[in-house]
PDB file of C-alpha atoms in Angstrom:
ATOM      1  CA  MET A  25      13.495  11.280 -17.771  1.00 44.00           C
ATOM      2  CA  ASP A  26      10.173  12.419 -16.394  1.00 59.00           C
ATOM      3  CA  VAL A  27       9.734   9.160 -14.600  1.00 59.00           C
ATOM      4  CA  VAL A  28      13.074   9.458 -13.173  1.00 62.00           C
ATOM      5  CA  GLY A  29      12.494  12.975 -11.930  1.00 66.00           C
ATOM      6  CA  ARG A  30       9.312  11.945 -10.334  1.00 64.00           C
ATOM      7  CA  LEU A  31      10.782   8.934  -8.449  1.00 65.00           C
ATOM      8  CA  LEU A  32      13.980  10.821  -7.361  1.00 72.00           C
ATOM      9  CA  ALA A  33      11.493  13.599  -6.151  1.00 73.00           C
ATOM     10  CA  LEU A  34       9.735  10.953  -4.142  1.00 70.00           C
ATOM     11  CA  LEU A  35      13.013   9.864  -2.563  1.00 74.00           C
ATOM     12  CA  VAL A  36      13.955  13.450  -1.677  1.00 82.00           C
ATOM     13  CA  VAL A  37      10.681  14.056   0.064  1.00 81.00           C
ATOM     14  CA  LEU A  38      10.912  10.633   1.891  1.00 77.00           C
ATOM     15  CA  LEU A  39      14.407  11.602   3.124  1.00 83.00           C
ATOM     16  CA  VAL A  40      13.144  14.951   4.240  1.00 88.00           C
ATOM     17  CA  GLY A  41      10.633  13.245   6.360  1.00 85.00           C
ATOM     18  CA  THR A  42      13.379  11.300   7.833  1.00 83.00           C
ATOM     19  CA  GLY A  43      15.633  14.382   8.379  1.00 87.00           C
ATOM     20  CA  LEU A  44      12.622  16.337  10.017  1.00 88.00           C
ATOM     21  CA  ARG A  45      12.144  13.415  12.522  1.00 84.00           C
ATOM     22  CA  THR A  46      15.970  13.404  13.408  1.00 83.00           C
ATOM     23  CA  THR A  47      15.857  17.009  13.980  1.00 88.00           C
ATOM     24  CA  GLY A  48      12.791  17.025  16.015  1.00 85.00           C
ATOM     25  CA  VAL A  49      10.523  18.921  13.608  1.00 87.00           C
ATOM     26  CA  LEU A  50       8.288  16.102  12.952  1.00 85.00           C
ATOM     27  CA  ASP A  51       7.934  14.687  16.330  1.00 84.00           C
ATOM     28  CA  THR A  52       5.446  11.858  17.270  1.00 81.00           C
ATOM     29  CA  ARG A  53       2.371  14.363  17.641  1.00 85.00           C
ATOM     30  CA  ARG A  54       3.030  16.209  14.314  1.00 86.00           C
ATOM     31  CA  THR A  55       3.658  12.921  12.437  1.00 82.00           C
ATOM     32  CA  GLU A  56       0.372  11.558  13.757  1.00 81.00           C
ATOM     33  CA  LEU A  57      -1.375  14.847  12.461  1.00 85.00           C
ATOM     34  CA  LEU A  58       0.106  14.553   9.225  1.00 82.00           C
ATOM     35  CA  ASN A  59      -0.861  10.957   8.942  1.00 76.00           C
ATOM     36  CA  ALA A  60      -4.418  12.099   9.984  1.00 80.00           C
ATOM     37  CA  LEU A  61      -4.369  14.767   7.230  1.00 83.00           C
ATOM     38  CA  ALA A  62      -3.067  12.228   4.648  1.00 77.00           C
ATOM     39  CA  TYR A  63      -5.437   9.243   5.437  1.00 72.00           C
ATOM     40  CA  TYR A  64      -8.759  10.931   6.644  1.00 80.00           C
ATOM     41  CA  VAL A  65      -8.711  14.037   4.149  1.00 83.00           C
ATOM     42  CA  ALA A  66      -6.266  13.919   1.249  1.00 81.00           C
ATOM     43  CA  LEU A  67      -6.602  10.402   0.286  1.00 73.00           C
ATOM     44  CA  PRO A  68     -10.380  10.133   0.447  1.00 82.00           C
ATOM     45  CA  ALA A  69     -10.626  13.221  -1.693  1.00 84.00           C
ATOM     46  CA  LEU A  70      -8.136  11.720  -4.208  1.00 78.00           C
ATOM     47  CA  ILE A  71     -10.189   8.431  -4.428  1.00 77.00           C
ATOM     48  CA  PHE A  72     -13.532  10.307  -4.857  1.00 83.00           C
ATOM     49  CA  VAL A  73     -12.522  12.541  -7.667  1.00 79.00           C
ATOM     50  CA  SER A  74     -10.817   9.620  -9.368  1.00 73.00           C
ATOM     51  CA  THR A  75     -14.026   7.497  -9.412  1.00 75.00           C
ATOM     52  CA  TYR A  76     -17.170   9.777  -9.280  1.00 79.00           C
ATOM     53  CA  THR A  77     -17.445   9.856 -13.259  1.00 73.00           C
ATOM     54  CA  ARG A  78     -17.086   6.206 -13.780  1.00 72.00           C
ATOM     55  CA  SER A  79     -19.647   3.496 -13.098  1.00 74.00           C
ATOM     56  CA  ILE A  80     -18.782   0.419 -11.133  1.00 77.00           C
ATOM     57  CA  GLY A  81     -19.510  -1.812 -14.124  1.00 75.00           C
ATOM     58  CA  ASP A  82     -16.581  -0.050 -16.038  1.00 74.00           C
ATOM     59  CA  LEU A  83     -14.171  -0.446 -13.308  1.00 78.00           C
ATOM     60  CA  LEU A  84     -14.727  -3.626 -11.450  1.00 81.00           C
ATOM     61  CA  THR A  85     -14.731  -6.615 -13.740  1.00 89.00           C
ATOM     62  CA  PRO A  86     -14.354 -10.373 -13.023  1.00 92.00           C
ATOM     63  CA  ALA A  87     -11.039 -10.433 -14.467  1.00 93.00           C
ATOM     64  CA  LEU A  88      -9.721  -7.549 -12.272  1.00 94.00           C
ATOM     65  CA  LEU A  89     -11.082  -9.015  -9.200  1.00 94.00           C
ATOM     66  CA  GLY A  90     -10.040 -12.630  -9.808  1.00 95.00           C
ATOM     67  CA  GLY A  91      -6.488 -11.492 -10.999  1.00 96.00           C
ATOM     68  CA  LEU A  92      -5.918  -9.308  -7.835  1.00 96.00           C
ATOM     69  CA  LEU A  93      -7.000 -12.226  -5.641  1.00 96.00           C
ATOM     70  CA  VAL A  94      -4.853 -14.750  -7.372  1.00 97.00           C
ATOM     71  CA  VAL A  95      -1.804 -12.368  -7.023  1.00 97.00           C
ATOM     72  CA  VAL A  96      -2.288 -11.446  -3.349  1.00 97.00           C
ATOM     73  CA  LEU A  97      -2.958 -15.320  -2.288  1.00 97.00           C
ATOM     74  CA  SER A  98       0.052 -16.671  -4.567  1.00 97.00           C
ATOM     75  CA  THR A  99       2.474 -14.201  -3.044  1.00 97.00           C
ATOM     76  CA  ALA A 100       1.291 -14.917   0.447  1.00 97.00           C
ATOM     77  CA  GLY A 101       1.559 -18.790  -0.282  1.00 97.00           C
ATOM     78  CA  LEU A 102       5.270 -18.292  -1.662  1.00 97.00           C
ATOM     79  CA  ALA A 103       5.974 -16.060   1.356  1.00 97.00           C
ATOM     80  CA  TRP A 104       4.882 -18.858   3.860  1.00 96.00           C
ATOM     81  CA  LEU A 105       7.143 -21.352   2.016  1.00 96.00           C
ATOM     82  CA  ALA A 106      10.165 -18.829   1.781  1.00 95.00           C
ATOM     83  CA  HIS A 107      10.301 -17.899   5.452  1.00 95.00           C
ATOM     84  CA  ARG A 108       9.195 -21.179   7.001  1.00 93.00           C
ATOM     85  CA  HIS A 109      12.831 -21.808   8.234  1.00 92.00           C
ATOM     86  CA  LEU A 110      12.895 -18.667  10.604  1.00 91.00           C
ATOM     87  CA  ASP A 111      12.826 -20.014  14.001  1.00 86.00           C
ATOM     88  CA  SER A 112      11.217 -16.952  15.640  1.00 89.00           C
ATOM     89  CA  ARG A 113       7.439 -17.248  15.070  1.00 91.00           C
ATOM     90  CA  ALA A 114       7.279 -13.331  15.822  1.00 90.00           C
ATOM     91  CA  ARG A 115      10.047 -12.568  12.959  1.00 93.00           C
ATOM     92  CA  ARG A 116       8.374 -15.416  10.579  1.00 95.00           C
ATOM     93  CA  SER A 117       4.929 -14.027  10.824  1.00 94.00           C
ATOM     94  CA  VAL A 118       6.158 -10.572  10.091  1.00 94.00           C
ATOM     95  CA  ALA A 119       8.246 -11.693   7.097  1.00 96.00           C
ATOM     96  CA  ILE A 120       5.265 -13.514   5.581  1.00 97.00           C
ATOM     97  CA  VAL A 121       2.926 -10.621   6.135  1.00 96.00           C
ATOM     98  CA  GLN A 122       5.280  -7.804   4.882  1.00 97.00           C
ATOM     99  CA  SER A 123       5.967  -9.923   1.702  1.00 97.00           C
ATOM    100  CA  TYR A 124       2.478  -9.450   0.236  1.00 97.00           C
ATOM    101  CA  HIS A 125       0.923  -6.611   2.261  1.00 94.00           C
ATOM    102  CA  SER A 126       1.308  -3.577  -0.073  1.00 94.00           C
ATOM    103  CA  ASN A 127       1.296   0.292   0.585  1.00 89.00           C
ATOM    104  CA  LEU A 128      -1.577   0.900  -1.645  1.00 89.00           C
ATOM    105  CA  GLY A 129      -3.036   4.024   0.013  1.00 80.00           C
ATOM    106  CA  TYR A 130      -0.246   5.983   1.147  1.00 75.00           C
ATOM    107  CA  LEU A 131       2.213   5.601  -1.893  1.00 81.00           C
ATOM    108  CA  GLY A 132       0.408   3.356  -4.684  1.00 87.00           C
ATOM    109  CA  LEU A 133      -2.756   5.439  -5.455  1.00 86.00           C
ATOM    110  CA  PRO A 134      -1.157   8.877  -5.106  1.00 84.00           C
ATOM    111  CA  LEU A 135       1.940   7.767  -7.290  1.00 86.00           C
ATOM    112  CA  VAL A 136      -0.368   6.340  -9.909  1.00 90.00           C
ATOM    113  CA  ALA A 137      -2.427   9.565  -9.867  1.00 87.00           C
ATOM    114  CA  ALA A 138       0.822  11.584 -10.265  1.00 84.00           C
ATOM    115  CA  THR A 139       2.013   9.489 -13.183  1.00 87.00           C
ATOM    116  CA  PHE A 140      -0.833   8.312 -15.170  1.00 90.00           C
ATOM    117  CA  ASP A 141      -4.212   9.526 -16.695  1.00 89.00           C
ATOM    118  CA  ALA A 142      -7.607   9.549 -14.928  1.00 88.00           C
ATOM    119  CA  SER A 143      -8.699   6.099 -16.361  1.00 90.00           C
ATOM    120  CA  VAL A 144      -5.711   4.474 -14.748  1.00 92.00           C
ATOM    121  CA  THR A 145      -6.117   6.381 -11.518  1.00 92.00           C
ATOM    122  CA  ALA A 146      -9.764   5.308 -11.298  1.00 90.00           C
ATOM    123  CA  ILE A 147      -8.940   1.640 -11.665  1.00 93.00           C
ATOM    124  CA  ALA A 148      -6.096   1.989  -9.270  1.00 93.00           C
ATOM    125  CA  SER A 149      -8.738   3.310  -6.651  1.00 89.00           C
ATOM    126  CA  VAL A 150     -10.739  -0.040  -7.275  1.00 90.00           C
ATOM    127  CA  VAL A 151      -7.584  -2.125  -6.862  1.00 93.00           C
ATOM    128  CA  LEU A 152      -6.834  -0.347  -3.476  1.00 89.00           C
ATOM    129  CA  GLY A 153     -10.402  -1.206  -2.304  1.00 86.00           C
ATOM    130  CA  VAL A 154     -10.275  -4.866  -3.308  1.00 89.00           C
ATOM    131  CA  VAL A 155      -6.902  -5.693  -2.083  1.00 90.00           C
ATOM    132  CA  THR A 156      -7.428  -3.865   1.142  1.00 85.00           C
ATOM    133  CA  LEU A 157     -10.550  -6.124   1.759  1.00 81.00           C
ATOM    134  CA  ALA A 158      -8.260  -9.177   0.875  1.00 87.00           C
ATOM    135  CA  GLN A 159      -4.911  -8.503   2.581  1.00 87.00           C
ATOM    136  CA  LEU A 160      -6.186  -6.889   5.841  1.00 79.00           C
ATOM    137  CA  PRO A 161      -7.991  -9.996   7.126  1.00 81.00           C
ATOM    138  CA  LEU A 162      -5.329 -12.261   5.812  1.00 88.00           C
ATOM    139  CA  THR A 163      -2.505 -10.250   7.697  1.00 87.00           C
ATOM    140  CA  ILE A 164      -4.523 -10.348  10.982  1.00 81.00           C
ATOM    141  CA  VAL A 165      -5.044 -14.049  10.624  1.00 84.00           C
ATOM    142  CA  VAL A 166      -1.370 -14.863   9.901  1.00 89.00           C
ATOM    143  CA  LEU A 167      -0.007 -12.750  12.828  1.00 87.00           C
ATOM    144  CA  SER A 168      -2.666 -14.008  15.341  1.00 83.00           C
ATOM    145  CA  ALA A 169      -2.071 -17.791  14.319  1.00 84.00           C
ATOM    146  CA  LEU A 170       1.683 -17.792  14.387  1.00 88.00           C
ATOM    147  CA  ASN A 171       1.962 -15.598  17.563  1.00 84.00           C
ATOM    148  CA  GLY A 172      -1.077 -16.728  19.480  1.00 75.00           C
ATOM    149  CA  ALA A 173      -2.264 -13.203  19.720  1.00 64.00           C
ATOM    150  CA  ASP A 174      -6.134 -12.567  20.609  1.00 61.00           C
ATOM    151  CA  ALA A 175      -7.440 -10.560  17.692  1.00 54.00           C
ATOM    152  CA  SER A 176     -11.113 -10.106  16.698  1.00 55.00           C
ATOM    153  CA  ILE A 177     -11.160 -10.599  12.963  1.00 57.00           C
ATOM    154  CA  ARG A 178     -14.876  -9.596  13.246  1.00 61.00           C
ATOM    155  CA  ARG A 179     -14.192  -6.304  14.691  1.00 65.00           C
ATOM    156  CA  GLU A 180     -11.510  -5.494  12.074  1.00 61.00           C
ATOM    157  CA  ILE A 181     -13.962  -6.324   9.510  1.00 62.00           C
ATOM    158  CA  ARG A 182     -16.647  -4.198  10.900  1.00 65.00           C
ATOM    159  CA  GLY A 183     -14.213  -1.400  11.257  1.00 65.00           C
ATOM    160  CA  LEU A 184     -13.869  -1.529   7.480  1.00 63.00           C
ATOM    161  CA  ALA A 185     -17.369  -0.263   7.025  1.00 66.00           C
ATOM    162  CA  THR A 186     -16.210   2.992   8.569  1.00 70.00           C
ATOM    163  CA  ASN A 187     -12.921   3.239   6.817  1.00 70.00           C
ATOM    164  CA  LEU A 188     -12.885   6.631   5.101  1.00 75.00           C
ATOM    165  CA  VAL A 189     -10.727   5.307   2.273  1.00 70.00           C
ATOM    166  CA  LEU A 190     -13.338   2.694   1.518  1.00 73.00           C
ATOM    167  CA  VAL A 191     -16.477   4.789   2.124  1.00 81.00           C
ATOM    168  CA  SER A 192     -15.013   7.397  -0.403  1.00 82.00           C
ATOM    169  CA  LEU A 193     -14.294   4.488  -3.001  1.00 76.00           C
ATOM    170  CA  PHE A 194     -17.945   3.242  -2.688  1.00 79.00           C
ATOM    171  CA  ALA A 195     -19.349   6.990  -2.553  1.00 84.00           C
ATOM    172  CA  GLY A 196     -17.554   7.657  -5.833  1.00 81.00           C
ATOM    173  CA  LEU A 197     -18.639   4.573  -7.654  1.00 78.00           C
ATOM    174  CA  ALA A 198     -22.141   5.048  -6.428  1.00 84.00           C
ATOM    175  CA  VAL A 199     -22.181   8.714  -7.632  1.00 83.00           C
ATOM    176  CA  GLY A 200     -20.670   7.513 -11.129  1.00 79.00           C
ATOM    177  CA  SER A 201     -22.967   4.540 -11.387  1.00 78.00           C
ATOM    178  CA  ILE A 202     -26.160   6.693 -10.777  1.00 83.00           C
ATOM    179  CA  GLY A 203     -24.896   9.737 -12.986  1.00 76.00           C
ATOM    180  CA  VAL A 204     -25.132  12.441 -10.320  1.00 78.00           C
ATOM    181  CA  SER A 205     -23.581  15.566 -11.374  1.00 79.00           C
ATOM    182  CA  ILE A 206     -21.029  17.161  -9.014  1.00 81.00           C
ATOM    183  CA  PRO A 207     -20.520  20.975  -9.150  1.00 83.00           C
ATOM    184  CA  SER A 208     -17.133  21.810 -10.725  1.00 80.00           C
ATOM    185  CA  THR A 209     -16.133  23.990  -8.091  1.00 86.00           C
ATOM    186  CA  ALA A 210     -16.541  21.101  -5.560  1.00 84.00           C
ATOM    187  CA  ALA A 211     -14.726  18.785  -7.867  1.00 80.00           C
ATOM    188  CA  SER A 212     -11.835  21.276  -8.304  1.00 85.00           C
ATOM    189  CA  GLY A 213     -11.454  21.775  -4.642  1.00 88.00           C
ATOM    190  CA  LEU A 214     -11.453  17.988  -3.823  1.00 83.00           C
ATOM    191  CA  ASP A 215      -8.884  17.502  -6.641  1.00 80.00           C
ATOM    192  CA  ALA A 216      -6.656  20.283  -4.932  1.00 85.00           C
ATOM    193  CA  VAL A 217      -7.027  18.432  -1.700  1.00 84.00           C
ATOM    194  CA  GLY A 218      -6.177  15.036  -3.252  1.00 78.00           C
ATOM    195  CA  SER A 219      -3.235  16.309  -4.823  1.00 77.00           C
ATOM    196  CA  ILE A 220      -1.423  16.621  -1.484  1.00 79.00           C
ATOM    197  CA  ALA A 221      -1.733  13.092  -0.580  1.00 73.00           C
ATOM    198  CA  LEU A 222       1.490  11.861  -1.972  1.00 70.00           C
ATOM    199  CA  PRO A 223       3.864  14.244  -0.483  1.00 80.00           C
ATOM    200  CA  ILE A 224       2.219  14.233   3.036  1.00 79.00           C
ATOM    201  CA  ALA A 225       2.372  10.397   2.794  1.00 71.00           C
ATOM    202  CA  LEU A 226       5.909  10.431   2.070  1.00 74.00           C
ATOM    203  CA  LEU A 227       6.954  12.756   4.825  1.00 81.00           C
ATOM    204  CA  CYS A 228       5.091  10.694   7.218  1.00 77.00           C
ATOM    205  CA  VAL A 229       6.677   7.358   6.003  1.00 70.00           C
ATOM    206  CA  GLY A 230      10.038   9.120   6.153  1.00 76.00           C
ATOM    207  CA  ALA A 231       9.188  10.296   9.667  1.00 79.00           C
ATOM    208  CA  SER A 232       8.416   6.797  10.757  1.00 69.00           C
ATOM    209  CA  LEU A 233      11.328   4.921   9.427  1.00 67.00           C
ATOM    210  CA  GLN A 234      14.067   3.899  12.122  1.00 64.00           C
ATOM    211  CA  ILE A 235      16.680   1.302  11.862  1.00 61.00           C
ATOM    212  CA  ASP A 236      18.494  -0.585  14.707  1.00 59.00           C
ATOM    213  CA  LEU A 237      21.593  -1.826  12.869  1.00 56.00           C
ATOM    214  CA  PRO A 238      22.650  -4.447  15.477  1.00 54.00           C
ATOM    215  CA  SER A 239      19.309  -6.169  15.139  1.00 61.00           C
ATOM    216  CA  VAL A 240      19.410  -6.332  11.181  1.00 70.00           C
ATOM    217  CA  ASP A 241      18.818 -10.002   9.861  1.00 78.00           C
ATOM    218  CA  VAL A 242      20.030  -9.480   6.274  1.00 87.00           C
ATOM    219  CA  GLY A 243      18.931 -12.759   4.779  1.00 90.00           C
ATOM    220  CA  ALA A 244      15.204 -12.421   6.119  1.00 92.00           C
ATOM    221  CA  THR A 245      15.173  -8.874   5.108  1.00 93.00           C
ATOM    222  CA  ALA A 246      16.502  -9.644   1.643  1.00 95.00           C
ATOM    223  CA  ALA A 247      14.079 -12.269   1.162  1.00 96.00           C
ATOM    224  CA  VAL A 248      11.027  -9.987   2.088  1.00 96.00           C
ATOM    225  CA  VAL A 249      12.325  -7.332  -0.352  1.00 96.00           C
ATOM    226  CA  ALA A 250      12.880  -9.802  -3.133  1.00 97.00           C
ATOM    227  CA  LEU A 251       9.265 -11.197  -2.617  1.00 97.00           C
ATOM    228  CA  LYS A 252       7.563  -7.881  -2.165  1.00 97.00           C
ATOM    229  CA  VAL A 253       8.908  -5.447  -4.624  1.00 96.00           C
ATOM    230  CA  GLY A 254      10.596  -8.142  -6.982  1.00 96.00           C
ATOM    231  CA  LEU A 255       8.305 -11.080  -7.332  1.00 97.00           C
ATOM    232  CA  MET A 256       4.887  -9.850  -6.588  1.00 97.00           C
ATOM    233  CA  PRO A 257       4.879  -7.357  -9.403  1.00 97.00           C
ATOM    234  CA  VAL A 258       6.151 -10.093 -11.771  1.00 97.00           C
ATOM    235  CA  ILE A 259       3.244 -12.380 -10.682  1.00 98.00           C
ATOM    236  CA  ALA A 260       0.933  -9.423 -11.327  1.00 97.00           C
ATOM    237  CA  TRP A 261       2.383  -8.968 -14.760  1.00 97.00           C
ATOM    238  CA  THR A 262       1.940 -12.640 -15.563  1.00 97.00           C
ATOM    239  CA  VAL A 263      -1.432 -13.040 -14.190  1.00 97.00           C
ATOM    240  CA  PHE A 264      -2.959  -9.925 -15.901  1.00 96.00           C
ATOM    241  CA  SER A 265      -1.062 -10.676 -19.103  1.00 96.00           C
ATOM    242  CA  ALA A 266      -2.810 -14.057 -19.357  1.00 96.00           C
ATOM    243  CA  LEU A 267      -6.217 -12.360 -18.397  1.00 95.00           C
ATOM    244  CA  ALA A 268      -5.760 -10.109 -21.391  1.00 87.00           C
ATOM    245  CA  VAL A 269      -7.346  -7.084 -19.672  1.00 91.00           C
ATOM    246  CA  ASP A 270      -7.308  -3.665 -21.182  1.00 92.00           C
ATOM    247  CA  SER A 271      -4.020  -1.523 -20.747  1.00 94.00           C
ATOM    248  CA  ALA A 272      -5.541   0.846 -18.027  1.00 93.00           C
ATOM    249  CA  THR A 273      -6.492  -2.231 -15.862  1.00 94.00           C
ATOM    250  CA  PHE A 274      -2.927  -3.976 -16.612  1.00 96.00           C
ATOM    251  CA  THR A 275      -1.054  -0.695 -15.677  1.00 96.00           C
ATOM    252  CA  ALA A 276      -2.941   0.105 -12.490  1.00 95.00           C
ATOM    253  CA  SER A 277      -2.799  -3.637 -11.136  1.00 96.00           C
ATOM    254  CA  VAL A 278       0.918  -4.216 -11.889  1.00 96.00           C
ATOM    255  CA  VAL A 279       1.944  -0.645 -10.316  1.00 96.00           C
ATOM    256  CA  MET A 280      -0.331  -0.920  -7.510  1.00 96.00           C
ATOM    257  CA  LEU A 281       0.880  -4.421  -6.534  1.00 96.00           C
ATOM    258  CA  GLY A 282       4.561  -3.583  -6.924  1.00 95.00           C
ATOM    259  CA  THR A 283       4.266  -1.008  -4.291  1.00 93.00           C
ATOM    260  CA  PRO A 284       6.477  -1.525  -1.079  1.00 91.00           C
ATOM    261  CA  THR A 285       5.464  -3.021   2.277  1.00 92.00           C
ATOM    262  CA  ALA A 286       2.637  -0.929   4.094  1.00 86.00           C
ATOM    263  CA  VAL A 287       3.636   1.152   7.019  1.00 77.00           C
ATOM    264  CA  SER A 288       0.501  -0.183   8.847  1.00 76.00           C
ATOM    265  CA  THR A 289       2.196  -3.765   9.078  1.00 84.00           C
ATOM    266  CA  PHE A 290       4.434  -2.330  11.617  1.00 78.00           C
ATOM    267  CA  VAL A 291       1.233  -1.395  13.758  1.00 72.00           C
ATOM    268  CA  PHE A 292      -0.134  -4.740  13.234  1.00 78.00           C
ATOM    269  CA  ALA A 293       3.153  -6.377  14.306  1.00 82.00           C
ATOM    270  CA  ASN A 294       3.268  -4.441  17.387  1.00 75.00           C
ATOM    271  CA  GLU A 295      -0.271  -5.106  18.452  1.00 73.00           C
ATOM    272  CA  LEU A 296      -0.270  -8.709  17.475  1.00 78.00           C
ATOM    273  CA  GLY A 297       3.088 -10.030  18.874  1.00 83.00           C
ATOM    274  CA  GLY A 298       5.185  -9.551  15.859  1.00 86.00           C
ATOM    275  CA  ASP A 299       8.770  -8.491  15.674  1.00 87.00           C
ATOM    276  CA  SER A 300       8.184  -4.807  15.452  1.00 78.00           C
ATOM    277  CA  GLU A 301      11.793  -3.725  15.213  1.00 79.00           C
ATOM    278  CA  PHE A 302      12.252  -6.408  12.132  1.00 87.00           C
ATOM    279  CA  ALA A 303       8.851  -4.838  10.671  1.00 85.00           C
ATOM    280  CA  SER A 304      10.208  -1.226  10.873  1.00 77.00           C
ATOM    281  CA  LEU A 305      13.265  -2.184   9.008  1.00 84.00           C
ATOM    282  CA  ASN A 306      11.536  -3.977   6.214  1.00 89.00           C
ATOM    283  CA  VAL A 307       9.242  -0.961   5.659  1.00 84.00           C
ATOM    284  CA  PHE A 308      12.285   1.149   5.329  1.00 82.00           C
ATOM    285  CA  VAL A 309      14.214  -1.141   2.953  1.00 87.00           C
ATOM    286  CA  THR A 310      11.264  -2.221   0.640  1.00 91.00           C
ATOM    287  CA  THR A 311      10.411   1.602   0.390  1.00 83.00           C
ATOM    288  CA  LEU A 312      13.959   2.312  -0.390  1.00 82.00           C
ATOM    289  CA  ALA A 313      14.308  -0.583  -2.882  1.00 89.00           C
ATOM    290  CA  SER A 314      10.946   0.395  -4.513  1.00 87.00           C
ATOM    291  CA  ILE A 315      12.489   3.756  -5.727  1.00 81.00           C
ATOM    292  CA  VAL A 316      14.325   1.458  -8.291  1.00 87.00           C
ATOM    293  CA  THR A 317      11.835  -1.064  -8.881  1.00 91.00           C
ATOM    294  CA  MET A 318       8.950   1.382  -9.293  1.00 88.00           C
ATOM    295  CA  PHE A 319      11.017   3.141 -11.933  1.00 86.00           C
ATOM    296  CA  VAL A 320      11.459  -0.094 -13.813  1.00 89.00           C
ATOM    297  CA  LEU A 321       7.668  -0.976 -13.449  1.00 91.00           C
ATOM    298  CA  ILE A 322       6.580   2.432 -14.617  1.00 90.00           C
ATOM    299  CA  SER A 323       8.966   2.498 -17.471  1.00 87.00           C
ATOM    300  CA  LEU A 324       7.795  -0.786 -18.752  1.00 91.00           C
ATOM    301  CA  VAL A 325       4.009  -0.178 -18.454  1.00 89.00           C
ATOM    302  CA  SER A 326       4.384   3.363 -19.886  1.00 77.00           C
TER     303      SER A 326
END
């Protein structure tokens, strides 16, 4: 029942965010401020406190790295096959991308931190870093290639060097590997800041969700949902079971890769010639469906 309560609470906060947008409380400017607070403050704090007591050798193993790449690339390949029949290149590119591009930062890591112990959260932070480095360039390539958009992959990769989420991950791993002691008051403060990452992220996701019913492509959206929150975690379960990793690595990987489509895919679609309305709908539906699928995943791995 504790897992049910947690996930129902997530749904409530998500819907509150939608309600606040509808009533005008969370307008565009305020939503952007909340997004900035979550992404630039709360999430980096959560990642750092999750990793600063562990060395990189304890967290990043060859099995974890290889398994994550196999799952992401396998899902992307299956998505390419599943959506190849879509006539619109703009819609096909978005469908492919949203079938594998996971919401690891806003929902995945905060949810893991709220549900599992510190060892699982630490590995989930590494999962976030590895998969982000894999799925971001892949998403840019797919959208650019199918839509003929002009995007500088080199510029985006350079931008990762200043990404606070990744910087906080590398800083935490460096501190843990060197063995530097962090004052307890600083650690407690960062922990408190990190704890607000999930509710703020959910409010932002809810405030960003919009549906234009006349434009709904039920078949295409259903295929995205089936691949993202249905098949991708199954592939992750199969791959990491075969690799015989420890329970913390298995739990973190399966749950993180079972998260819904990232909100950032809407931004990429809008900038690189994708179908932005279709992208917005898929973010909403995969997030809603994940309330059920994440409950199943968390119950199974627990």
